[in-house]
XYZ file of N, CA and C in Angstrom:
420
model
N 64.073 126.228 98.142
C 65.116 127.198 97.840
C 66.460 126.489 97.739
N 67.573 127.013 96.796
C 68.811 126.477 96.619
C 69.773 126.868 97.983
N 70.393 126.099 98.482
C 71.745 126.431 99.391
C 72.920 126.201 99.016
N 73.782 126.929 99.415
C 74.989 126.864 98.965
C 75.505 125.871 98.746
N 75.875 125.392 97.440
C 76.420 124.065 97.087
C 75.739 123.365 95.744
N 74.280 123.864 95.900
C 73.373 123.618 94.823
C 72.185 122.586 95.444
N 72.592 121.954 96.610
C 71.560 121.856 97.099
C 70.166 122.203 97.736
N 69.029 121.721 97.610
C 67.544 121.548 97.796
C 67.792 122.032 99.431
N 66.952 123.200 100.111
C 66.684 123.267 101.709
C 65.780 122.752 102.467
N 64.638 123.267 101.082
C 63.200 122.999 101.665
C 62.906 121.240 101.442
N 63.297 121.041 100.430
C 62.947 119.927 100.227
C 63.789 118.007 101.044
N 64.687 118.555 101.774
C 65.624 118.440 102.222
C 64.358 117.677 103.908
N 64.065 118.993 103.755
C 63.190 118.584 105.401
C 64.457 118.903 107.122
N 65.410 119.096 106.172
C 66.624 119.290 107.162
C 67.060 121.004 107.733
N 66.331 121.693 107.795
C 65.994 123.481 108.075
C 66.322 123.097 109.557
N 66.743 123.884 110.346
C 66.950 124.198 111.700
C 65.784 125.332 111.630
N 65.694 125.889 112.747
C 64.584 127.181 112.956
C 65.808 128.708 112.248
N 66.703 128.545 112.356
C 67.457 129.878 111.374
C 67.329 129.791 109.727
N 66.554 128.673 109.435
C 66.984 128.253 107.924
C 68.175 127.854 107.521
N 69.196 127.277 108.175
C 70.809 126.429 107.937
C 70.445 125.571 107.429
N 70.834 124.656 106.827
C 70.358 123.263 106.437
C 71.768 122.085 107.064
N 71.061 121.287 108.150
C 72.290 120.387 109.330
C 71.853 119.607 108.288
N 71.805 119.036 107.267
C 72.223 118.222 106.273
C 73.362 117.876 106.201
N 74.152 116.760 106.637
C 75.767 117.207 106.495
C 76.823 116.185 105.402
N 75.716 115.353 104.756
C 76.465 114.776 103.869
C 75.958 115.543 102.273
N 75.157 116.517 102.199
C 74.664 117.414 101.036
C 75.745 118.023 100.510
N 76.847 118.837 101.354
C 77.496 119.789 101.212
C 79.085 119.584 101.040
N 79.512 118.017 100.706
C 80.185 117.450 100.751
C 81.635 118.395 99.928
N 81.613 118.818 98.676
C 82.317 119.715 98.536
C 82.855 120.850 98.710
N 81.616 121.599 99.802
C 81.733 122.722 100.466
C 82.466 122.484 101.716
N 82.651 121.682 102.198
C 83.801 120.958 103.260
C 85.183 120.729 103.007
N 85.340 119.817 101.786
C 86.195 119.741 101.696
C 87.150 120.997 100.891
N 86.298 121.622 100.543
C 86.765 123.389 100.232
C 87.851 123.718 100.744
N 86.946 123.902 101.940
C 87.167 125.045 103.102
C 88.372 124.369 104.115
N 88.576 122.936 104.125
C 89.187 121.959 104.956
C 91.034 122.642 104.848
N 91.719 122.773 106.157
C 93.260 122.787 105.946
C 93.916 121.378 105.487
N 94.601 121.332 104.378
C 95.074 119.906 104.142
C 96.674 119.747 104.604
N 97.098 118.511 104.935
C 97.871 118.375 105.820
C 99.364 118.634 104.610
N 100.705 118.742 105.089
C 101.663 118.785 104.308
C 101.887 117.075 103.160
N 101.173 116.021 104.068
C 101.582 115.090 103.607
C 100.702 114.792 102.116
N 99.216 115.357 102.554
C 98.129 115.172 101.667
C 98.748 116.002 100.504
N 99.254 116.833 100.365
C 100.293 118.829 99.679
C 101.287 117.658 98.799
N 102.046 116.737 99.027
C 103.372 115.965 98.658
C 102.480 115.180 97.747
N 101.701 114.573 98.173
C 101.248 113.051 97.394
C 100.574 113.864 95.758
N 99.648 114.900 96.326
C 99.070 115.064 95.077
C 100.093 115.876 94.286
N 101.342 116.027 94.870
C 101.938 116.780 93.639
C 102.475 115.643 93.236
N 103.041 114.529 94.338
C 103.710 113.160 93.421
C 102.807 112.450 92.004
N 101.401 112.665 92.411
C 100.742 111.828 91.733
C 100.410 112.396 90.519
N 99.885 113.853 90.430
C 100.104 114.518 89.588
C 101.432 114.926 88.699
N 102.462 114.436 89.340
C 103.455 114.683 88.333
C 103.797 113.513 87.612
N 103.644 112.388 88.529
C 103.669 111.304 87.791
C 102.954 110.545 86.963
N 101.226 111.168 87.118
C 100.386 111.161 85.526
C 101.080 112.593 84.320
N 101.157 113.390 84.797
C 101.514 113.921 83.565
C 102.749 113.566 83.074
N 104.026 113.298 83.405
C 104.864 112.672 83.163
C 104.308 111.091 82.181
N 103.996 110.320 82.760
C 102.934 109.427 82.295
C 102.716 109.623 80.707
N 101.400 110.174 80.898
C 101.167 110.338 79.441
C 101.286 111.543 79.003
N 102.302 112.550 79.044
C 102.662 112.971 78.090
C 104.017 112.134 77.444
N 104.568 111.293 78.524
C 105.567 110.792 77.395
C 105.021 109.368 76.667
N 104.312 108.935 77.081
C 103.437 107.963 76.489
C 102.483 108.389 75.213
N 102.279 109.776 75.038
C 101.496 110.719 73.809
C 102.581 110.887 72.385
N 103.735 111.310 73.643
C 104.879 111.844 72.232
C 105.353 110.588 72.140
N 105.247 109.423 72.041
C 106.072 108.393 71.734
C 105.645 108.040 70.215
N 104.572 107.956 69.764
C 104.064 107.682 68.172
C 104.596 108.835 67.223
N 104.857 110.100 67.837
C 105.349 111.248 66.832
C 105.545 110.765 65.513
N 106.934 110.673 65.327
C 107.537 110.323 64.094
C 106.587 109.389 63.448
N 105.579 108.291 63.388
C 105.038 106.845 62.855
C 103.623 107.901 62.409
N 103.252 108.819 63.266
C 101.761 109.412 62.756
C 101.902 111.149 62.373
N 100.769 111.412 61.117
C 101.188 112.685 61.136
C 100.452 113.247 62.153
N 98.964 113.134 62.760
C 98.337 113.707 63.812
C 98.695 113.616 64.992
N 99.946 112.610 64.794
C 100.201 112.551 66.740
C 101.191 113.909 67.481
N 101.169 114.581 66.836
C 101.672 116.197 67.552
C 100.478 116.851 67.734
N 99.456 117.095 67.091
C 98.057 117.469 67.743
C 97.496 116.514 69.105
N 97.437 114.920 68.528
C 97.165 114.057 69.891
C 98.480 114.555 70.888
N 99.470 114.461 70.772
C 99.968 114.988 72.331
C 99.837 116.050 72.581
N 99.563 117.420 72.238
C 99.121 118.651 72.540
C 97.807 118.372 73.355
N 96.883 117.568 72.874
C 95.665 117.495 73.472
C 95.595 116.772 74.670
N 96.663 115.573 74.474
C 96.828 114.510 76.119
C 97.602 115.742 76.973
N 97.990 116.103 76.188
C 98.804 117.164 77.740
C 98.394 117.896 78.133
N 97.220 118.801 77.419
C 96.089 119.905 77.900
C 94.632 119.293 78.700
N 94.973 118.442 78.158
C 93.747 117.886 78.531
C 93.773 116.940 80.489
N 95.614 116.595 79.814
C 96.036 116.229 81.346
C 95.786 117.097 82.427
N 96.495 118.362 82.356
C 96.977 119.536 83.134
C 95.692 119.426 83.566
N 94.595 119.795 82.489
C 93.169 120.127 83.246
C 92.513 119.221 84.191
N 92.776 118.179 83.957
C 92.175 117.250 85.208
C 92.726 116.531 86.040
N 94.148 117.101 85.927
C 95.014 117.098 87.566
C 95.144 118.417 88.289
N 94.629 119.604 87.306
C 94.517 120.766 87.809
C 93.057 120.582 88.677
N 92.081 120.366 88.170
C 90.811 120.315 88.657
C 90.836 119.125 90.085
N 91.251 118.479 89.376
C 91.272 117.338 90.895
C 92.299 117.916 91.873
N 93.251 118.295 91.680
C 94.035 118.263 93.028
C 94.888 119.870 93.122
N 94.231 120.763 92.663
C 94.601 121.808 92.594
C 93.985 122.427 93.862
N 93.114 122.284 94.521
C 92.150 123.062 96.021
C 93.086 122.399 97.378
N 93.752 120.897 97.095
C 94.939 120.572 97.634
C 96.218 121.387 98.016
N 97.156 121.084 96.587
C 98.212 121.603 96.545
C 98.133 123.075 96.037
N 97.877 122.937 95.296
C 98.057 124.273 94.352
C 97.923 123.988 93.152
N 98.590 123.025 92.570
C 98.422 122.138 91.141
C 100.004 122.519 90.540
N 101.101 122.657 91.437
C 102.619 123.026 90.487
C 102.849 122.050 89.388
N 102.880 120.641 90.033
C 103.624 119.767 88.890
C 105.012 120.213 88.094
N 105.355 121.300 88.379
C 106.443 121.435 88.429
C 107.630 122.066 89.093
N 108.721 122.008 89.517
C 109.700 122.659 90.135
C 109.841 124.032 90.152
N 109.786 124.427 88.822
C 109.913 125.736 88.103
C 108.891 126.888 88.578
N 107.595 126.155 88.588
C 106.211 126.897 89.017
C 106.216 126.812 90.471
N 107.013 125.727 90.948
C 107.158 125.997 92.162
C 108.290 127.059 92.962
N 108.942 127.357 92.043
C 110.162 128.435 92.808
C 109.495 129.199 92.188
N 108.282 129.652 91.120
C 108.236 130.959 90.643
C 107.319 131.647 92.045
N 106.687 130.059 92.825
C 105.699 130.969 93.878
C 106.528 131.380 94.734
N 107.499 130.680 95.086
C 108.331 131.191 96.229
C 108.931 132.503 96.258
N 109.002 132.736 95.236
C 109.794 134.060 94.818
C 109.126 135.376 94.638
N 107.502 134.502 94.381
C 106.561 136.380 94.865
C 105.925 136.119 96.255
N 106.605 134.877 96.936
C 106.299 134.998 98.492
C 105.300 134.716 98.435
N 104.318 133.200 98.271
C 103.390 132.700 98.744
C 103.271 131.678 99.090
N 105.111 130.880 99.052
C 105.511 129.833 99.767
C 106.858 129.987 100.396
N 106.654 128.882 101.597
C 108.308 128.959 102.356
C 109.301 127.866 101.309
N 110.681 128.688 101.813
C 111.349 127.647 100.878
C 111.406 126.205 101.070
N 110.934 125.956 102.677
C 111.256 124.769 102.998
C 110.089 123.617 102.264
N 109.080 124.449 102.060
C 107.715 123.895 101.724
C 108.204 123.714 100.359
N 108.980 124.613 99.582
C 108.997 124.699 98.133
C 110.208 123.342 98.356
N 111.172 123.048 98.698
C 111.783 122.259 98.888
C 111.300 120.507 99.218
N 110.549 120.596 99.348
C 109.531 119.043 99.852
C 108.898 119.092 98.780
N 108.071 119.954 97.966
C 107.622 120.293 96.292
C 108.117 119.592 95.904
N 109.286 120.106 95.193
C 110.542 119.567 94.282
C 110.696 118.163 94.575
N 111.279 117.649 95.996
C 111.909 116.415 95.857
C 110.400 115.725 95.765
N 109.277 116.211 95.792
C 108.180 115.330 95.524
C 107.663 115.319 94.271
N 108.135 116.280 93.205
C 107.766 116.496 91.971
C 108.700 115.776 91.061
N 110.103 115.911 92.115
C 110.763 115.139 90.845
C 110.997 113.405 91.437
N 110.220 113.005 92.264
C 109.873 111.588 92.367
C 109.278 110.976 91.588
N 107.937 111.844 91.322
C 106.722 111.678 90.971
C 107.057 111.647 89.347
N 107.863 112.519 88.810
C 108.358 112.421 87.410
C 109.203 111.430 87.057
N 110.245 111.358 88.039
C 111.224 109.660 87.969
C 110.169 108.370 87.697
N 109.316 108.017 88.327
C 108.042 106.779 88.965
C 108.023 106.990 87.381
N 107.114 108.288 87.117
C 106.358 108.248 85.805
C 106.926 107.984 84.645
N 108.169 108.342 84.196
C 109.194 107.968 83.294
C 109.509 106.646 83.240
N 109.689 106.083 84.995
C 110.015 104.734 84.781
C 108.805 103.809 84.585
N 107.484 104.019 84.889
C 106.719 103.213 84.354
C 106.245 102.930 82.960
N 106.328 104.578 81.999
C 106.791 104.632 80.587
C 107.649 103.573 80.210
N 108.236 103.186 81.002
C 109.804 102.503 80.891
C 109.503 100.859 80.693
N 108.665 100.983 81.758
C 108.106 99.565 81.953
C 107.049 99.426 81.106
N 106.247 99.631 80.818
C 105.258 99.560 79.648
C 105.652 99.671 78.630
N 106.131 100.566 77.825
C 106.531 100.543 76.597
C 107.513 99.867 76.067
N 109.243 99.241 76.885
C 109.885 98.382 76.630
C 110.254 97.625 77.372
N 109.006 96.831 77.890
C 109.397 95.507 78.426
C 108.239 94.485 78.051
């Protein structure tokens, strides 16, 4: 039978007499689910996430003008970004990546300001880094 997570019970051999499965490296995402993450773990992934999308979206729009498809290619690096800094580190933070999305939560009250305040100066780090490594790669 399947258990929550998508893992095997029976086959597992790991059943307690209630049918639980003490398997405890199976369920590895169902842990880290459910896990409280700390404020510091909340900062980094918004730094890091802002500073890949920052990243390459300005690294996408830089060919504009030289190609006619490169306004479709950066539409797609940037959708395509969002989605897999949303997916990775969104069960974390929330997935703001930005300032803006971050005062819009504060403002229907599902963050403190002080929290929304550590956001920001971590979002707009994370966008400085990313700009400046644009910076460093592309003209130096």
């Amino acid at each position: 039978t399947f258990m929550r997570g998508g893992s095997l019970s029976s086959a597992s051999g790991m059943e307690n007499s209630s049918g639980e499965n003490n398997n405890r490296g199976g369920n590895v995402g169902y842990l880290l689910r459910d896990r409280p993450f700390t404020m510091i773990s909340k900062l980094s992934a918004e730094f890091i996430g802002t500073l890949l999308l920052t990243f390459i979206g300005s690294l996408s729009g830089l060919n504009i003008i030289s190609n006619s498809n490169a306004v479709l290619h950066a539409a797609f690096a940037h959708g395509l970004t969002v989605f897999a800094l949303v997916s990775s580190f969104g069960h974390i933070s929330g997935a703001h990546f930005n300032p803006a999305i971050s005062l819009a939560v504060v403002l229907v009250g599902k963050m403190k300001i002080l929290n929304a305040i550590f956001y920001w100066i971590s979002q707009l780090a994370g966008g400085f880094c990313g700009a400046l490594i644009v910076r460093l790669v592309r003209f130096v």
